[in-house]
Amino acid sequence: LVNHWPSRSGGEARSRPYRLEAAKLNKRIIDSVRRQDMDAKIISMGDFNDDPVDASFKKVLQVKKNHKNLDSLSLYGPMEKIFRKGIGSLAYRDKWNLFDQLYMTSSFIDNEKNTYSFWKAGIFTPSYLIDPKGKYKGYPLRTYAGGSYIGGYSDHFPVYLYLIRKATP
């Protein structure tokens, strides 16, 4: 699932119900696919405009931060551990958020051969994506700031996911 959930424009609390509805829609879609195939491998990713610890992830989707002891209905979110270290994909007023993230069905957490399994996830931050100076030093190198073209890429760092498939002997 590819997402771009409603922004926090107008304030986080005021816009929260819209993101909670987006999370409910994600859950309905995942449940619908799982009714057809309980072992379906589903990844949901995008700009959620919520952090991994927000209600949309913890209460609605019930995404787990630990990949150990997941049951067949669990959703796993590798981004929460990253976020709890103070790392984010965008910054606003010197506060880092991890709105760009992903989560997946527990069927990706296994060691079976001939199937793709989760290995690791992260935030892509090479030096050319980081603003080297000025008001946004250390932030993602934006394309525009204050209405002026800077020539950067985005005000968000991209995130990535590695899936591995073990070879059969």
JSON list of C-alpha atoms in Angstrom, two decimals:
[
{"chain": "A", "resi": 1, "resn": "LEU", "atom": "CA", "xyz": [0.00, 0.00, 0.00]},
{"chain": "A", "resi": 2, "resn": "VAL", "atom": "CA", "xyz": [1.36, 3.41, -0.90]},
{"chain": "A", "resi": 3, "resn": "ASN", "atom": "CA", "xyz": [0.15, 6.24, 1.33]},
{"chain": "A", "resi": 4, "resn": "HIS", "atom": "CA", "xyz": [0.14, 9.99, 1.69]},
{"chain": "A", "resi": 5, "resn": "TRP", "atom": "CA", "xyz": [-2.02, 10.65, 4.71]},
{"chain": "A", "resi": 6, "resn": "PRO", "atom": "CA", "xyz": [-3.57, 14.06, 5.51]},
{"chain": "A", "resi": 7, "resn": "SER", "atom": "CA", "xyz": [-1.12, 16.72, 6.64]},
{"chain": "A", "resi": 8, "resn": "ARG", "atom": "CA", "xyz": [-0.92, 18.34, 10.04]},
{"chain": "A", "resi": 9, "resn": "SER", "atom": "CA", "xyz": [-1.94, 21.67, 8.54]},
{"chain": "A", "resi": 10, "resn": "GLY", "atom": "CA", "xyz": [-4.02, 23.55, 11.08]},
{"chain": "A", "resi": 11, "resn": "GLY", "atom": "CA", "xyz": [-2.37, 21.66, 13.92]},
{"chain": "A", "resi": 12, "resn": "GLU", "atom": "CA", "xyz": [-1.70, 18.04, 14.88]},
{"chain": "A", "resi": 13, "resn": "ALA", "atom": "CA", "xyz": [-4.75, 17.66, 17.15]},
{"chain": "A", "resi": 14, "resn": "ARG", "atom": "CA", "xyz": [-7.16, 19.26, 14.68]},
{"chain": "A", "resi": 15, "resn": "SER", "atom": "CA", "xyz": [-5.97, 17.10, 11.79]},
{"chain": "A", "resi": 16, "resn": "ARG", "atom": "CA", "xyz": [-5.53, 13.85, 13.79]},
{"chain": "A", "resi": 17, "resn": "PRO", "atom": "CA", "xyz": [-9.03, 12.44, 13.03]},
{"chain": "A", "resi": 18, "resn": "TYR", "atom": "CA", "xyz": [-8.22, 12.41, 9.31]},
{"chain": "A", "resi": 19, "resn": "ARG", "atom": "CA", "xyz": [-5.08, 10.35, 9.84]},
{"chain": "A", "resi": 20, "resn": "LEU", "atom": "CA", "xyz": [-6.95, 7.99, 12.17]},
{"chain": "A", "resi": 21, "resn": "GLU", "atom": "CA", "xyz": [-9.46, 7.43, 9.36]},
{"chain": "A", "resi": 22, "resn": "ALA", "atom": "CA", "xyz": [-6.60, 6.77, 6.93]},
{"chain": "A", "resi": 23, "resn": "ALA", "atom": "CA", "xyz": [-5.21, 4.19, 9.38]},
{"chain": "A", "resi": 24, "resn": "LYS", "atom": "CA", "xyz": [-8.64, 2.53, 9.62]},
{"chain": "A", "resi": 25, "resn": "LEU", "atom": "CA", "xyz": [-8.77, 2.34, 5.83]},
{"chain": "A", "resi": 26, "resn": "ASN", "atom": "CA", "xyz": [-5.29, 0.72, 5.76]},
{"chain": "A", "resi": 27, "resn": "LYS", "atom": "CA", "xyz": [-6.51, -1.81, 8.33]},
{"chain": "A", "resi": 28, "resn": "ARG", "atom": "CA", "xyz": [-9.67, -2.60, 6.33]},
{"chain": "A", "resi": 29, "resn": "ILE", "atom": "CA", "xyz": [-7.64, -3.15, 3.16]},
{"chain": "A", "resi": 30, "resn": "ILE", "atom": "CA", "xyz": [-5.13, -5.42, 4.91]},
{"chain": "A", "resi": 31, "resn": "ASP", "atom": "CA", "xyz": [-7.92, -7.39, 6.63]},
{"chain": "A", "resi": 32, "resn": "SER", "atom": "CA", "xyz": [-9.71, -7.76, 3.30]},
{"chain": "A", "resi": 33, "resn": "VAL", "atom": "CA", "xyz": [-6.61, -9.17, 1.59]},
{"chain": "A", "resi": 34, "resn": "ARG", "atom": "CA", "xyz": [-5.95, -11.48, 4.53]},
{"chain": "A", "resi": 35, "resn": "ARG", "atom": "CA", "xyz": [-9.47, -12.90, 4.32]},
{"chain": "A", "resi": 36, "resn": "GLN", "atom": "CA", "xyz": [-8.44, -14.18, 0.88]},
{"chain": "A", "resi": 37, "resn": "ASP", "atom": "CA", "xyz": [-4.89, -15.19, 1.83]},
{"chain": "A", "resi": 38, "resn": "MET", "atom": "CA", "xyz": [-3.92, -15.31, 5.50]},
{"chain": "A", "resi": 39, "resn": "ASP", "atom": "CA", "xyz": [-0.22, -15.49, 4.58]},
{"chain": "A", "resi": 40, "resn": "ALA", "atom": "CA", "xyz": [-0.30, -12.48, 2.23]},
{"chain": "A", "resi": 41, "resn": "LYS", "atom": "CA", "xyz": [2.85, -10.39, 2.37]},
{"chain": "A", "resi": 42, "resn": "ILE", "atom": "CA", "xyz": [1.75, -6.78, 2.60]},
{"chain": "A", "resi": 43, "resn": "ILE", "atom": "CA", "xyz": [3.90, -3.68, 3.00]},
{"chain": "A", "resi": 44, "resn": "SER", "atom": "CA", "xyz": [2.38, -0.29, 3.68]},
{"chain": "A", "resi": 45, "resn": "MET", "atom": "CA", "xyz": [4.67, 2.68, 3.10]},
{"chain": "A", "resi": 46, "resn": "GLY", "atom": "CA", "xyz": [4.63, 6.39, 2.49]},
{"chain": "A", "resi": 47, "resn": "ASP", "atom": "CA", "xyz": [4.33, 9.80, 4.11]},
{"chain": "A", "resi": 48, "resn": "PHE", "atom": "CA", "xyz": [1.92, 9.10, 6.94]},
{"chain": "A", "resi": 49, "resn": "ASN", "atom": "CA", "xyz": [2.26, 12.54, 8.58]},
{"chain": "A", "resi": 50, "resn": "ASP", "atom": "CA", "xyz": [2.33, 10.63, 11.87]},
{"chain": "A", "resi": 51, "resn": "ASP", "atom": "CA", "xyz": [5.20, 9.18, 13.86]},
{"chain": "A", "resi": 52, "resn": "PRO", "atom": "CA", "xyz": [5.44, 5.44, 14.63]},
{"chain": "A", "resi": 53, "resn": "VAL", "atom": "CA", "xyz": [4.30, 6.12, 18.22]},
{"chain": "A", "resi": 54, "resn": "ASP", "atom": "CA", "xyz": [1.13, 8.02, 17.31]},
{"chain": "A", "resi": 55, "resn": "ALA", "atom": "CA", "xyz": [-2.39, 6.63, 17.85]},
{"chain": "A", "resi": 56, "resn": "SER", "atom": "CA", "xyz": [-2.85, 5.80, 14.17]},
{"chain": "A", "resi": 57, "resn": "PHE", "atom": "CA", "xyz": [-0.05, 3.22, 14.44]},
{"chain": "A", "resi": 58, "resn": "LYS", "atom": "CA", "xyz": [-0.28, 2.13, 18.07]},
{"chain": "A", "resi": 59, "resn": "LYS", "atom": "CA", "xyz": [-4.06, 2.05, 18.65]},
{"chain": "A", "resi": 60, "resn": "VAL", "atom": "CA", "xyz": [-5.70, 1.67, 15.23]},
{"chain": "A", "resi": 61, "resn": "LEU", "atom": "CA", "xyz": [-3.19, -0.49, 13.36]},
{"chain": "A", "resi": 62, "resn": "GLN", "atom": "CA", "xyz": [-1.55, -1.92, 16.51]},
{"chain": "A", "resi": 63, "resn": "VAL", "atom": "CA", "xyz": [1.86, -1.98, 14.83]},
{"chain": "A", "resi": 64, "resn": "LYS", "atom": "CA", "xyz": [4.45, -3.77, 16.97]},
{"chain": "A", "resi": 65, "resn": "LYS", "atom": "CA", "xyz": [8.01, -2.47, 17.32]},
{"chain": "A", "resi": 66, "resn": "ASN", "atom": "CA", "xyz": [9.53, -5.85, 18.15]},
{"chain": "A", "resi": 67, "resn": "HIS", "atom": "CA", "xyz": [9.63, -8.57, 15.51]},
{"chain": "A", "resi": 68, "resn": "LYS", "atom": "CA", "xyz": [9.88, -11.35, 18.10]},
{"chain": "A", "resi": 69, "resn": "ASN", "atom": "CA", "xyz": [6.71, -13.17, 19.22]},
{"chain": "A", "resi": 70, "resn": "LEU", "atom": "CA", "xyz": [4.44, -11.81, 16.49]},
{"chain": "A", "resi": 71, "resn": "ASP", "atom": "CA", "xyz": [1.29, -13.75, 15.80]},
{"chain": "A", "resi": 72, "resn": "SER", "atom": "CA", "xyz": [-0.15, -14.30, 12.33]},
{"chain": "A", "resi": 73, "resn": "LEU", "atom": "CA", "xyz": [-2.34, -11.18, 12.58]},
{"chain": "A", "resi": 74, "resn": "SER", "atom": "CA", "xyz": [0.39, -8.83, 13.82]},
{"chain": "A", "resi": 75, "resn": "LEU", "atom": "CA", "xyz": [1.80, -5.89, 11.93]},
{"chain": "A", "resi": 76, "resn": "TYR", "atom": "CA", "xyz": [5.48, -5.09, 12.38]},
{"chain": "A", "resi": 77, "resn": "GLY", "atom": "CA", "xyz": [6.96, -1.59, 12.16]},
{"chain": "A", "resi": 78, "resn": "PRO", "atom": "CA", "xyz": [10.75, -1.38, 12.08]},
{"chain": "A", "resi": 79, "resn": "MET", "atom": "CA", "xyz": [10.70, 2.42, 12.13]},
{"chain": "A", "resi": 80, "resn": "GLU", "atom": "CA", "xyz": [9.72, 2.85, 15.80]},
{"chain": "A", "resi": 81, "resn": "LYS", "atom": "CA", "xyz": [13.14, 1.72, 17.05]},
{"chain": "A", "resi": 82, "resn": "ILE", "atom": "CA", "xyz": [14.77, 4.28, 14.75]},
{"chain": "A", "resi": 83, "resn": "PHE", "atom": "CA", "xyz": [12.41, 7.03, 15.91]},
{"chain": "A", "resi": 84, "resn": "ARG", "atom": "CA", "xyz": [13.03, 6.28, 19.60]},
{"chain": "A", "resi": 85, "resn": "LYS", "atom": "CA", "xyz": [16.74, 6.96, 18.96]},
{"chain": "A", "resi": 86, "resn": "GLY", "atom": "CA", "xyz": [15.78, 10.52, 17.99]},
{"chain": "A", "resi": 87, "resn": "ILE", "atom": "CA", "xyz": [16.24, 9.95, 14.27]},
{"chain": "A", "resi": 88, "resn": "GLY", "atom": "CA", "xyz": [13.70, 11.22, 11.77]},
{"chain": "A", "resi": 89, "resn": "SER", "atom": "CA", "xyz": [13.00, 11.75, 8.10]},
{"chain": "A", "resi": 90, "resn": "LEU", "atom": "CA", "xyz": [12.09, 15.43, 8.43]},
{"chain": "A", "resi": 91, "resn": "ALA", "atom": "CA", "xyz": [12.50, 18.23, 10.93]},
{"chain": "A", "resi": 92, "resn": "TYR", "atom": "CA", "xyz": [10.16, 21.06, 11.86]},
{"chain": "A", "resi": 93, "resn": "ARG", "atom": "CA", "xyz": [11.32, 23.76, 14.27]},
{"chain": "A", "resi": 94, "resn": "ASP", "atom": "CA", "xyz": [14.27, 21.59, 15.31]},
{"chain": "A", "resi": 95, "resn": "LYS", "atom": "CA", "xyz": [12.05, 18.62, 16.21]},
{"chain": "A", "resi": 96, "resn": "TRP", "atom": "CA", "xyz": [12.61, 15.46, 14.20]},
{"chain": "A", "resi": 97, "resn": "ASN", "atom": "CA", "xyz": [9.65, 13.43, 13.00]},
{"chain": "A", "resi": 98, "resn": "LEU", "atom": "CA", "xyz": [9.52, 10.09, 11.24]},
{"chain": "A", "resi": 99, "resn": "PHE", "atom": "CA", "xyz": [6.48, 10.57, 9.01]},
{"chain": "A", "resi": 100, "resn": "ASP", "atom": "CA", "xyz": [8.07, 8.65, 6.14]},
{"chain": "A", "resi": 101, "resn": "GLN", "atom": "CA", "xyz": [7.92, 5.07, 7.20]},
{"chain": "A", "resi": 102, "resn": "LEU", "atom": "CA", "xyz": [6.69, 1.58, 6.53]},
{"chain": "A", "resi": 103, "resn": "TYR", "atom": "CA", "xyz": [5.15, -1.38, 8.26]},
{"chain": "A", "resi": 104, "resn": "MET", "atom": "CA", "xyz": [4.39, -4.92, 7.14]},
{"chain": "A", "resi": 105, "resn": "THR", "atom": "CA", "xyz": [2.47, -8.08, 7.88]},
{"chain": "A", "resi": 106, "resn": "SER", "atom": "CA", "xyz": [4.14, -10.62, 10.15]},
{"chain": "A", "resi": 107, "resn": "SER", "atom": "CA", "xyz": [4.47, -13.00, 7.18]},
{"chain": "A", "resi": 108, "resn": "PHE", "atom": "CA", "xyz": [7.66, -11.10, 6.28]},
{"chain": "A", "resi": 109, "resn": "ILE", "atom": "CA", "xyz": [9.24, -12.13, 9.58]},
{"chain": "A", "resi": 110, "resn": "ASP", "atom": "CA", "xyz": [10.44, -15.65, 8.95]},
{"chain": "A", "resi": 111, "resn": "ASN", "atom": "CA", "xyz": [13.45, -17.57, 7.75]},
{"chain": "A", "resi": 112, "resn": "GLU", "atom": "CA", "xyz": [11.83, -19.78, 5.15]},
{"chain": "A", "resi": 113, "resn": "LYS", "atom": "CA", "xyz": [13.72, -20.44, 1.98]},
{"chain": "A", "resi": 114, "resn": "ASN", "atom": "CA", "xyz": [12.33, -19.35, -1.38]},
{"chain": "A", "resi": 115, "resn": "THR", "atom": "CA", "xyz": [10.38, -16.46, 0.11]},
{"chain": "A", "resi": 116, "resn": "TYR", "atom": "CA", "xyz": [11.20, -12.85, 0.83]},
{"chain": "A", "resi": 117, "resn": "SER", "atom": "CA", "xyz": [11.80, -11.92, 4.44]},
{"chain": "A", "resi": 118, "resn": "PHE", "atom": "CA", "xyz": [12.46, -8.64, 6.22]},
{"chain": "A", "resi": 119, "resn": "TRP", "atom": "CA", "xyz": [16.12, -7.91, 6.83]},
{"chain": "A", "resi": 120, "resn": "LYS", "atom": "CA", "xyz": [16.35, -4.24, 7.76]},
{"chain": "A", "resi": 121, "resn": "ALA", "atom": "CA", "xyz": [14.98, -0.75, 7.21]},
{"chain": "A", "resi": 122, "resn": "GLY", "atom": "CA", "xyz": [16.45, 2.70, 7.53]},
{"chain": "A", "resi": 123, "resn": "ILE", "atom": "CA", "xyz": [16.51, 6.33, 6.50]},
{"chain": "A", "resi": 124, "resn": "PHE", "atom": "CA", "xyz": [18.63, 7.26, 3.48]},
{"chain": "A", "resi": 125, "resn": "THR", "atom": "CA", "xyz": [20.82, 10.24, 4.46]},
{"chain": "A", "resi": 126, "resn": "PRO", "atom": "CA", "xyz": [23.84, 10.61, 2.15]},
{"chain": "A", "resi": 127, "resn": "SER", "atom": "CA", "xyz": [25.62, 13.97, 2.48]},
{"chain": "A", "resi": 128, "resn": "TYR", "atom": "CA", "xyz": [24.23, 15.31, -0.81]},
{"chain": "A", "resi": 129, "resn": "LEU", "atom": "CA", "xyz": [20.69, 15.12, 0.66]},
{"chain": "A", "resi": 130, "resn": "ILE", "atom": "CA", "xyz": [21.65, 17.14, 3.78]},
{"chain": "A", "resi": 131, "resn": "ASP", "atom": "CA", "xyz": [21.59, 20.94, 3.91]},
{"chain": "A", "resi": 132, "resn": "PRO", "atom": "CA", "xyz": [25.20, 21.96, 4.75]},
{"chain": "A", "resi": 133, "resn": "LYS", "atom": "CA", "xyz": [24.50, 25.50, 6.01]},
{"chain": "A", "resi": 134, "resn": "GLY", "atom": "CA", "xyz": [22.03, 28.13, 7.07]},
{"chain": "A", "resi": 135, "resn": "LYS", "atom": "CA", "xyz": [18.72, 27.96, 8.86]},
{"chain": "A", "resi": 136, "resn": "TYR", "atom": "CA", "xyz": [18.13, 24.34, 7.81]},
{"chain": "A", "resi": 137, "resn": "LYS", "atom": "CA", "xyz": [21.66, 23.02, 8.40]},
{"chain": "A", "resi": 138, "resn": "GLY", "atom": "CA", "xyz": [21.49, 19.26, 8.98]},
{"chain": "A", "resi": 139, "resn": "TYR", "atom": "CA", "xyz": [17.93, 19.03, 7.65]},
{"chain": "A", "resi": 140, "resn": "PRO", "atom": "CA", "xyz": [17.01, 17.44, 4.33]},
{"chain": "A", "resi": 141, "resn": "LEU", "atom": "CA", "xyz": [18.19, 19.69, 1.48]},
{"chain": "A", "resi": 142, "resn": "ARG", "atom": "CA", "xyz": [14.95, 21.26, 0.28]},
{"chain": "A", "resi": 143, "resn": "THR", "atom": "CA", "xyz": [14.07, 22.22, -3.25]},
{"chain": "A", "resi": 144, "resn": "TYR", "atom": "CA", "xyz": [12.55, 25.51, -2.06]},
{"chain": "A", "resi": 145, "resn": "ALA", "atom": "CA", "xyz": [12.84, 27.50, 1.16]},
{"chain": "A", "resi": 146, "resn": "GLY", "atom": "CA", "xyz": [11.05, 30.77, 1.82]},
{"chain": "A", "resi": 147, "resn": "GLY", "atom": "CA", "xyz": [9.87, 30.86, -1.80]},
{"chain": "A", "resi": 148, "resn": "SER", "atom": "CA", "xyz": [13.42, 30.68, -3.18]},
{"chain": "A", "resi": 149, "resn": "TYR", "atom": "CA", "xyz": [14.73, 27.82, -5.28]},
{"chain": "A", "resi": 150, "resn": "ILE", "atom": "CA", "xyz": [17.63, 26.11, -3.49]},
{"chain": "A", "resi": 151, "resn": "GLY", "atom": "CA", "xyz": [18.12, 23.19, -5.86]},
{"chain": "A", "resi": 152, "resn": "GLY", "atom": "CA", "xyz": [17.81, 20.43, -3.29]},
{"chain": "A", "resi": 153, "resn": "TYR", "atom": "CA", "xyz": [15.65, 17.34, -3.40]},
{"chain": "A", "resi": 154, "resn": "SER", "atom": "CA", "xyz": [12.97, 17.30, -0.72]},
{"chain": "A", "resi": 155, "resn": "ASP", "atom": "CA", "xyz": [12.20, 18.40, 2.81]},
{"chain": "A", "resi": 156, "resn": "HIS", "atom": "CA", "xyz": [11.96, 14.68, 3.70]},
{"chain": "A", "resi": 157, "resn": "PHE", "atom": "CA", "xyz": [14.67, 12.02, 3.67]},
{"chain": "A", "resi": 158, "resn": "PRO", "atom": "CA", "xyz": [13.66, 8.82, 1.87]},
{"chain": "A", "resi": 159, "resn": "VAL", "atom": "CA", "xyz": [13.30, 5.59, 3.79]},
{"chain": "A", "resi": 160, "resn": "TYR", "atom": "CA", "xyz": [14.25, 2.13, 2.57]},
{"chain": "A", "resi": 161, "resn": "LEU", "atom": "CA", "xyz": [13.58, -1.52, 3.23]},
{"chain": "A", "resi": 162, "resn": "TYR", "atom": "CA", "xyz": [15.72, -4.55, 2.51]},
{"chain": "A", "resi": 163, "resn": "LEU", "atom": "CA", "xyz": [14.02, -7.86, 1.86]},
{"chain": "A", "resi": 164, "resn": "ILE", "atom": "CA", "xyz": [16.14, -10.97, 1.48]},
{"chain": "A", "resi": 165, "resn": "ARG", "atom": "CA", "xyz": [15.46, -14.30, -0.10]},
{"chain": "A", "resi": 166, "resn": "LYS", "atom": "CA", "xyz": [17.57, -17.18, 1.02]},
{"chain": "A", "resi": 167, "resn": "ALA", "atom": "CA", "xyz": [18.91, -19.37, -1.72]},
{"chain": "A", "resi": 168, "resn": "THR", "atom": "CA", "xyz": [18.01, -23.03, -1.76]},
{"chain": "A", "resi": 169, "resn": "PRO", "atom": "CA", "xyz": [20.90, -25.47, -1.66]}
]
